[in-house]
Each structure stands twice: as C-alpha cells, then as structure tokens.
Tab-separated table of C-alpha atoms and ligand atoms in Angstrom:
chain	number	residue	atom	x	y	z
R	488	MET	CA	29.864	-46.281	-12.937
R	489	PRO	CA	26.211	-47.199	-13.464
R	490	GLU	CA	24.571	-45.870	-16.545
R	491	MET	CA	22.628	-42.645	-16.189
R	492	GLU	CA	18.956	-42.498	-16.948
R	493	THR	CA	16.205	-39.897	-17.075
R	494	ARG	CA	12.803	-40.156	-15.389
R	495	LEU	CA	9.718	-37.998	-15.483
R	496	TRP	CA	7.458	-37.680	-12.430
R	497	GLN	CA	3.971	-36.346	-12.224
R	498	ILE	CA	3.060	-35.228	-8.731
R	499	ASN	CA	-0.496	-34.465	-7.659
R	500	GLY	CA	-2.029	-33.664	-4.294
R	501	HIS	CA	-1.648	-30.699	-2.051
R	502	ILE	CA	1.526	-29.149	-3.481
R	503	GLN	CA	0.660	-25.623	-4.595
R	504	GLY	CA	1.851	-22.703	-2.515
R	505	VAL	CA	3.663	-24.816	0.051
R	506	GLY	CA	7.265	-24.485	-1.128
R	507	TYR	CA	7.172	-27.782	-2.968
R	508	ARG	CA	9.215	-26.809	-6.043
R	509	PRO	CA	12.060	-25.317	-3.945
R	510	PHE	CA	12.026	-28.492	-1.901
R	511	VAL	CA	12.345	-30.601	-5.092
R	512	TYR	CA	15.244	-28.383	-6.135
R	513	ARG	CA	17.068	-29.044	-2.853
R	514	MET	CA	16.475	-32.808	-3.109
R	515	ALA	CA	17.736	-32.862	-6.714
R	516	ASN	CA	20.908	-31.151	-5.557
R	517	ARG	CA	21.293	-33.585	-2.693
R	518	TYR	CA	21.313	-36.518	-5.154
R	519	GLN	CA	23.326	-34.635	-7.807
R	520	LEU	CA	20.613	-34.876	-10.434
R	521	SER	CA	20.213	-32.661	-13.450
R	522	GLY	CA	16.842	-31.667	-14.852
R	523	TRP	CA	13.962	-29.411	-13.885
R	524	VAL	CA	10.767	-29.010	-11.925
R	525	ARG	CA	7.737	-27.208	-13.273
R	526	ASN	CA	4.230	-26.293	-12.175
R	527	LYS	CA	1.561	-27.381	-14.604
R	528	THR	CA	-1.768	-25.978	-13.438
R	529	GLY	CA	-2.363	-28.007	-10.343
R	530	THR	CA	0.292	-30.685	-10.827
R	531	VAL	CA	4.072	-30.619	-10.670
R	532	ASN	CA	6.264	-32.288	-13.273
R	533	ILE	CA	9.817	-33.263	-12.490
R	534	LEU	CA	12.404	-34.416	-14.997
R	535	ALA	CA	15.579	-35.731	-13.417
R	536	ARG	CA	18.646	-37.503	-14.759
R	537	GLY	CA	21.202	-39.389	-12.707
R	538	GLU	CA	22.282	-42.813	-11.522
R	539	PRO	CA	19.303	-45.172	-11.009
R	540	GLU	CA	20.054	-45.577	-7.306
R	541	MET	CA	20.101	-41.824	-6.811
R	542	LEU	CA	16.855	-41.488	-8.752
R	543	ASP	CA	15.233	-44.109	-6.479
R	544	SER	CA	16.341	-42.284	-3.331
R	545	PHE	CA	15.217	-38.964	-4.779
R	546	SER	CA	11.810	-40.427	-5.606
R	547	GLY	CA	11.362	-41.578	-2.019
R	548	THR	CA	12.109	-38.153	-0.582
R	549	LEU	CA	9.482	-36.528	-2.836
R	550	VAL	CA	6.829	-37.815	-0.452
R	551	ASN	CA	8.708	-38.720	2.729
R	552	GLU	CA	10.591	-35.467	3.254
R	553	ALA	CA	8.096	-33.037	1.732
R	554	PRO	CA	7.421	-29.709	3.532
R	555	ALA	CA	5.145	-30.079	6.565
R	556	ILE	CA	2.078	-28.519	4.951
R	557	ALA	CA	2.452	-30.356	1.615
R	558	ARG	CA	0.576	-33.599	0.789
R	559	PRO	CA	2.178	-34.856	-2.417
R	560	VAL	CA	1.017	-37.950	-4.291
R	561	ILE	CA	3.183	-39.513	-6.996
R	562	ALA	CA	0.721	-40.057	-9.842
R	563	ASP	CA	3.172	-41.350	-12.405
R	564	ILE	CA	6.851	-42.105	-13.017
R	565	GLU	CA	8.111	-42.957	-16.476
R	566	LYS	CA	11.452	-43.191	-18.233
R	567	SER	CA	12.330	-40.412	-20.615
R	568	ALA	CA	14.750	-40.148	-23.535
R	569	GLU	CA	15.393	-36.487	-22.790
R	570	ILE	CA	18.887	-35.471	-21.718
R	571	PRO	CA	18.558	-32.284	-19.694
R	572	LYS	CA	21.226	-29.614	-19.471
R	573	SER	CA	23.554	-29.851	-16.479
R	574	GLY	CA	22.262	-28.497	-13.185
R	575	PHE	CA	18.729	-28.460	-11.881
R	576	ALA	CA	16.263	-25.660	-12.615
R	577	ILE	CA	12.880	-24.423	-11.490
R	578	LEU	CA	11.141	-23.627	-14.757
R	579	SER	CA	8.386	-21.075	-15.044
R	580	SER	CA	4.872	-22.445	-14.926
R	581	GLN	CA	3.202	-23.945	-17.929
R	582	GLU	CA	-0.496	-23.406	-18.343
R	583	SER	CA	-2.657	-26.210	-19.554
R	584	HIS	CA	-6.350	-26.985	-19.620
R	585	PRO	CA	-8.414	-28.453	-18.214
R	586	ALA	CA	-6.862	-27.547	-14.917
R	587	ARG	CA	-6.432	-30.150	-12.218
R	588	ILE	CA	-7.139	-27.610	-9.593
R	589	HIS	CA	-5.922	-27.471	-6.093
R	590	ILE	CA	-6.154	-23.892	-4.848
R	591	PRO	CA	-3.981	-23.499	-1.778
R	592	PRO	CA	-5.695	-22.129	1.329
R	593	ASP	CA	-4.457	-19.213	3.420
R	594	TYR	CA	-2.054	-20.376	6.128
R	595	PHE	CA	-1.534	-19.168	9.694
R	596	MET	CA	1.779	-17.512	10.551
R	597	CYS	CA	4.555	-20.090	11.042
R	598	SER	CA	6.821	-20.021	14.101
R	599	ASP	CA	9.878	-18.883	12.093
R	600	CYS	CA	8.026	-15.823	10.824
R	601	GLN	CA	6.612	-15.132	14.275
R	602	GLN	CA	10.143	-15.119	15.661
R	603	GLU	CA	11.373	-12.689	13.003
R	604	LEU	CA	8.333	-10.481	13.602
R	605	MET	CA	9.436	-10.021	17.218
R	606	GLN	CA	13.184	-9.504	16.547
R	607	PRO	CA	14.028	-5.789	16.715
R	608	ASP	CA	17.059	-6.196	14.434
R	609	ASN	CA	15.154	-8.125	11.776
R	610	ARG	CA	14.215	-6.162	8.683
R	611	ARG	CA	10.645	-7.429	9.009
R	612	TYR	CA	10.340	-6.487	12.695
R	613	ARG	CA	6.642	-5.723	13.364
R	614	TYR	CA	5.871	-5.952	9.660
R	615	PRO	CA	2.250	-7.196	9.553
R	616	PHE	CA	2.599	-8.804	6.100
R	617	ILE	CA	5.543	-11.083	6.852
R	618	ASN	CA	5.214	-14.546	5.243
R	619	CYS	CA	7.257	-17.410	3.770
R	620	THR	CA	6.819	-20.630	1.759
R	621	GLN	CA	5.267	-22.247	4.837
R	622	CYS	CA	2.801	-19.522	5.784
R	623	GLY	CA	0.774	-16.515	4.750
R	624	PRO	CA	-2.098	-15.789	2.408
R	625	ARG	CA	-2.628	-17.861	-0.754
R	626	TYR	CA	-6.308	-18.298	-1.581
R	627	THR	CA	-7.066	-14.640	-0.862
R	628	LEU	CA	-4.328	-13.419	-3.226
R	629	ILE	CA	-4.825	-15.726	-6.186
R	630	LYS	CA	-6.426	-14.180	-9.273
R	631	ARG	CA	-5.750	-17.102	-11.592
R	632	LEU	CA	-3.752	-20.330	-11.661
R	633	PRO	CA	-1.030	-21.488	-11.686
R	634	TYR	CA	0.004	-20.063	-8.358
R	635	ASP	CA	2.812	-17.644	-9.248
R	636	ARG	CA	3.350	-14.123	-7.982
R	637	LEU	CA	2.331	-12.649	-11.353
R	638	ASN	CA	-1.088	-14.299	-10.983
R	639	THR	CA	-1.693	-12.861	-7.514
R	640	THR	CA	-2.656	-9.469	-6.120
R	641	MET	CA	1.022	-9.109	-5.065
R	642	GLN	CA	1.966	-8.579	-8.698
R	643	PRO	CA	2.077	-4.716	-8.498
R	644	PHE	CA	4.564	-4.828	-5.602
R	645	ARG	CA	8.004	-4.911	-7.190
R	646	LEU	CA	10.458	-6.847	-5.073
R	647	CYS	CA	13.280	-4.865	-3.468
R	648	LYS	CA	16.852	-6.110	-3.790
R	649	ALA	CA	16.852	-7.932	-0.448
R	650	CYS	CA	13.538	-9.714	-1.104
R	651	ARG	CA	14.588	-10.645	-4.632
R	652	LYS	CA	17.752	-12.206	-3.240
R	653	GLU	CA	15.723	-14.339	-0.820
R	654	TYR	CA	13.200	-15.253	-3.513
R	655	GLN	CA	15.986	-16.456	-5.820
R	656	ASN	CA	18.129	-18.273	-3.284
R	657	PRO	CA	17.313	-22.007	-3.195
R	658	LEU	CA	18.693	-22.244	0.325
R	659	ASP	CA	16.557	-19.424	1.694
R	660	ARG	CA	13.273	-20.277	3.396
R	661	ARG	CA	11.600	-17.665	1.193
R	662	PHE	CA	12.853	-19.196	-2.068
R	663	HIS	CA	9.900	-18.795	-4.439
R	664	ALA	CA	7.599	-17.625	-1.622
R	665	GLU	CA	5.155	-15.944	-4.005
R	666	PRO	CA	3.714	-13.374	-1.524
R	667	ILE	CA	7.196	-12.399	-0.231
R	668	ALA	CA	7.195	-8.821	1.067
R	669	CYS	CA	9.004	-6.449	3.410
R	670	PRO	CA	8.461	-2.905	4.733
R	671	GLU	CA	10.442	-1.524	1.791
R	672	CYS	CA	8.667	-3.193	-1.121
R	673	GLY	CA	5.463	-4.791	0.170
R	674	PRO	CA	2.005	-3.592	1.214
R	675	ARG	CA	1.662	-1.095	4.046
R	676	LEU	CA	-0.860	-0.753	6.795
R	677	VAL	CA	-3.275	2.186	6.661
R	678	PHE	CA	-5.429	3.412	9.533
R	679	LEU	CA	-8.560	5.422	8.706
R	680	GLN	CA	-10.589	7.441	11.182
R	681	ASN	CA	-12.984	10.289	10.392
R	682	ASN	CA	-11.580	10.601	6.863
R	683	VAL	CA	-8.033	11.005	8.131
R	684	ALA	CA	-5.590	8.356	6.915
R	685	ILE	CA	-2.419	7.288	8.697
R	686	LYS	CA	-0.260	5.634	6.071
R	687	ASP	CA	2.841	4.661	7.999
R	688	THR	CA	2.646	0.976	9.003
R	689	GLU	CA	3.925	1.333	12.572
R	690	GLN	CA	1.911	4.491	13.223
R	691	ALA	CA	-1.205	2.845	11.809
R	692	LEU	CA	-0.634	-0.118	14.106
R	693	GLN	CA	-0.174	2.186	17.105
R	694	ALA	CA	-3.325	4.127	16.179
R	695	THR	CA	-5.291	0.847	16.014
R	696	ILE	CA	-4.076	-0.191	19.446
R	697	ALA	CA	-4.782	3.262	20.906
R	698	ALA	CA	-8.311	3.248	19.455
R	699	LEU	CA	-9.002	-0.171	20.979
R	700	ARG	CA	-7.645	0.987	24.342
R	701	ASN	CA	-9.965	3.988	24.162
R	702	GLY	CA	-12.932	1.673	23.825
R	703	LEU	CA	-13.477	2.197	20.106
R	704	CYS	CA	-14.373	-0.461	17.586
R	705	VAL	CA	-11.899	-1.039	14.725
R	706	ALA	CA	-12.753	-2.926	11.537
R	707	VAL	CA	-9.537	-4.834	10.839
R	708	LYS	CA	-9.074	-6.107	7.313
R	709	GLY	CA	-7.368	-9.447	7.762
R	710	ILE	CA	-6.826	-12.315	5.370
R	711	GLY	CA	-10.059	-13.040	3.576
R	712	GLY	CA	-12.293	-10.568	5.405
R	713	TYR	CA	-12.873	-8.048	8.160
R	714	HIS	CA	-13.016	-8.557	11.908
R	715	LEU	CA	-14.722	-6.034	14.137
R	716	PHE	CA	-12.316	-5.612	17.040
R	717	VAL	CA	-13.001	-4.230	20.504
R	718	ASP	CA	-11.159	-4.628	23.793
R	719	ALA	CA	-12.605	-7.804	25.336
R	720	GLU	CA	-12.021	-6.455	28.856
R	721	ASN	CA	-13.985	-3.254	28.247
R	722	ASP	CA	-17.713	-3.622	29.076
R	723	ALA	CA	-18.732	-0.316	27.510
R	724	ALA	CA	-16.844	-1.064	24.254
R	725	ILE	CA	-18.572	-4.434	23.910
R	726	GLU	CA	-21.970	-2.908	24.604
R	727	ALA	CA	-21.363	-0.232	21.984
R	728	LEU	CA	-20.398	-2.893	19.431
R	729	ARG	CA	-23.511	-4.925	20.233
R	730	LYS	CA	-25.709	-1.888	19.785
R	731	ARG	CA	-24.190	-0.915	16.448
R	732	LYS	CA	-23.983	-4.387	14.966
R	733	PRO	CA	-26.863	-4.948	16.123
R	734	ARG	CA	-26.172	-8.139	18.014
R	735	PRO	CA	-27.713	-7.788	21.476
R	736	HIS	CA	-26.969	-11.211	23.008
R	737	LYS	CA	-25.164	-13.587	20.648
R	738	PRO	CA	-21.745	-14.590	22.041
R	739	LEU	CA	-18.590	-13.014	20.600
R	740	ALA	CA	-15.242	-14.759	20.196
R	741	VAL	CA	-12.048	-13.618	21.908
R	742	MET	CA	-8.705	-13.606	20.091
R	743	PHE	CA	-5.408	-14.190	21.895
R	744	SER	CA	-1.794	-13.812	20.816
R	745	ASP	CA	-0.726	-17.128	22.342
R	746	ILE	CA	-2.004	-20.129	24.192
R	747	GLU	CA	-0.497	-19.151	27.564
R	748	ASN	CA	-2.539	-15.951	27.676
R	749	LEU	CA	-5.559	-17.864	26.571
R	750	ARG	CA	-5.290	-20.287	29.496
R	751	ARG	CA	-5.844	-17.399	31.899
R	752	THR	CA	-9.313	-16.951	30.438
R	753	VAL	CA	-10.475	-20.523	29.850
R	754	LYS	CA	-9.867	-23.962	31.356
R	755	LEU	CA	-8.406	-25.465	28.247
R	756	SER	CA	-8.508	-29.251	27.835
R	757	GLU	CA	-5.805	-31.014	25.838
R	758	ALA	CA	-8.217	-31.725	23.004
R	759	GLU	CA	-9.274	-28.079	22.888
R	760	ALA	CA	-5.649	-26.940	22.851
R	761	ALA	CA	-4.851	-29.272	19.947
R	762	LEU	CA	-7.856	-27.990	18.020
R	763	LEU	CA	-6.904	-24.357	18.635
R	764	CYS	CA	-3.414	-24.962	17.247
R	765	SER	CA	-4.579	-26.958	14.218
R	766	PRO	CA	-3.917	-25.364	10.799
R	767	ALA	CA	-7.459	-24.027	10.384
R	768	ARG	CA	-7.028	-21.997	13.595
R	769	PRO	CA	-10.710	-22.385	14.522
R	770	ILE	CA	-12.785	-20.709	17.221
R	771	VAL	CA	-13.068	-23.236	20.066
R	772	LEU	CA	-15.664	-23.191	22.841
R	773	SER	CA	-14.123	-23.654	26.252
R	774	GLN	CA	-15.099	-23.271	29.944
R	775	LYS	CA	-14.429	-19.803	31.344
R	776	GLN	CA	-12.034	-19.403	34.278
R	777	ALA	CA	-13.802	-17.943	37.314
R	778	ASP	CA	-11.408	-15.012	37.656
R	779	THR	CA	-11.035	-14.024	33.991
R	780	ASN	CA	-10.650	-10.362	33.034
R	781	VAL	CA	-12.707	-10.902	29.909
R	782	SER	CA	-15.965	-8.971	30.158
R	783	LYS	CA	-19.132	-10.872	31.075
R	784	TYR	CA	-20.804	-9.182	28.109
R	785	VAL	CA	-18.711	-11.234	25.646
R	786	ALA	CA	-20.844	-14.350	26.224
R	787	PRO	CA	-23.661	-13.205	28.501
R	788	GLY	CA	-25.131	-15.858	30.784
R	789	LEU	CA	-22.892	-18.638	29.416
R	790	SER	CA	-20.237	-20.673	31.176
R	791	GLU	CA	-18.315	-21.148	27.927
R	792	VAL	CA	-16.613	-18.649	25.673
R	793	GLY	CA	-15.334	-18.937	22.101
R	794	VAL	CA	-11.583	-18.434	21.918
R	795	MET	CA	-9.142	-18.333	19.009
R	796	LEU	CA	-5.454	-17.676	18.335
R	797	ALA	CA	-4.207	-14.780	16.221
R	798	TYR	CA	-3.436	-16.416	12.883
R	799	SER	CA	-1.958	-13.567	10.870
R	800	PRO	CA	0.990	-11.318	11.752
R	801	LEU	CA	-1.359	-8.313	11.823
R	802	HIS	CA	-3.649	-9.967	14.365
R	803	PHE	CA	-0.587	-11.046	16.302
R	804	CYS	CA	0.774	-7.472	16.486
R	805	ILE	CA	-2.610	-6.190	17.700
R	806	THR	CA	-3.188	-8.886	20.314
R	807	THR	CA	0.347	-8.731	21.748
R	808	ALA	CA	0.064	-4.972	22.398
R	809	ARG	CA	0.478	-4.127	26.041
P	339	ZN	ZN1	6.367	-18.238	7.675
P	340	ZN	ZN1	11.332	-6.245	0.075
C-alpha cells in the first residue's frame, strides 16, 4: 500500500455561498480522505490525507467538478506534516484580516427549487423564500464576512428540525445552505394595505394577486429592493402608476414567469433568449408581437418592450397567478 501523505490547498476565486465546502466534503468522501475544509474570509483551505494517487484525483475534481455557479482557482498546494483525525469535517469559519473578499451575489431561483415550489406535497410548496446552495439571496443578507448564517440577516430565524436535518446532511442539496428556510421556521410574507396587515404567507400572496387584478399598484419587496407592480394588461392601472410615479412616458419593463409566456409578447431571438436566462436575469429589449395582450401604455410609441424573467420565488408566485 502506498504511503499516506497530507496536503494543504488554498482555493481562491468565486467560492463563497455556492455550496463549495459541501462539495469538497463529498469529493473527500469519494476518495476516502481524512481532513477538513474551512472558510477563511474569502478563501477556502482544505487539508486532506490519503494515498498520493487519491489526493491527485481529488485535487483535479476541486476545479473540474465544482458546483455550476462556483469558479474556484487553486492558489496553492503544499505538503503538510499534520495528521488529521479520521473522517472529513467542515470546520467553522476562521476570521482573518485583511480579508480577501469575494462577496457572493444574489442568485436567481434554480430549477430544483422551482420544481419544489410548485409541488403541492412539498413542505415548501408556494413558500416565497425557498432557496438552496445553488440559489437564493446572498449579497442582500450578508452583514459581515465570512459568509455563514450567523453573519447574515437570517441569524434570528432558528432552524426547525426538518431544516436543521437538511442543513447538516452532506448528501442533501441544502447542506450548509446558509439562508435555508421553510414555512415553519423562516421569514413570512406580509401584505399591508391601509394600515391593515395580513401576516399569513399564502393569504398575503393571494391579497397581492387580488390587488393587482383590481388594478392597484403593489410595492413588492424583492431581493435587494422594491419593484412597483401593476398588471401589464391593464391600461388604467399603468396610467395610474405613471401619474403617481410620476413617469409619464418612459418605458416600463414586463416580468414573466417563464420564457414560453414571454414569447407570446415579444419575438424573441436566440441571443435575446440566452441573455434573458443568463445568471444576472437582465431586462432585455425585444420586438413586440403584433397581437400581444400587454398594454400599449407600457412602452408608448415603441416597437420594442423590455422583458425579464421572474428571478425570485416570490416574483415567480406572483407572475404565475392565473
Ligand atoms: Zn435552489
Ligand atoms: Zn424550517
């Protein structure tokens, strides 16, 4: 049997808030390595002990098999004399200064979460704060680094038993998902109108949809800011918004739940479609369809309209309402 050795990696790049440490944990188990992985303000350190061949393979996966939204860079690998305890561990973060800072951005809802959001028997069915290691808010929640739940605005929400189990299970897709939440333990939606508050999440969602249907304007607090929402097919609602804003002529953007719906409103080119689905989820200008139901007051006198996809579960729940 080849002699065991220990190596220490320093990983830089885009690795905070993307499920990188859980991924390292899974890879270490795949190659039967002992050791640990730890966040160190902006970088990740990995200490692993095993057969040299296994360590080589492990090292390769650290970049090649990393989670889709991660961009790791191996900054350094060195041999170490340390002999770690058996098993592999995710250690709590170690603060150090000066910080090599990469603050993770907010991410659009991933397809796995979107599926759960629509499954009536899922415990996060229609829960507008669903997220995982591959999606959800990051930048908006972070109060200080390193990126750990205790350093975010999620800190006051104590995890329920079911969420804690997911958070602690290396095989779960929410393993160490710092903003993990569910209807039982996470934030709730509140709807406010004329000083009356509706505090039940589903009722608040229904009240929002009803208000929009009735031609009202709703200020929706999303990730990182507010959107003023009105029904894009309702001329009077758009005019009222323009008057109150005041924004008499400037075009407004239209949000859609999915790209199929969006195609009914604009003649989407392939390049535009790719841009719409890119991680930044931008507003894209596209040629209007002749027979669109979207009000002419959205972009008065223009042949193009700005369109965007719902990027958070809350926006998704609102835009999918029938
Ligand atoms: Zn997700
Ligand atoms: Zn929970």
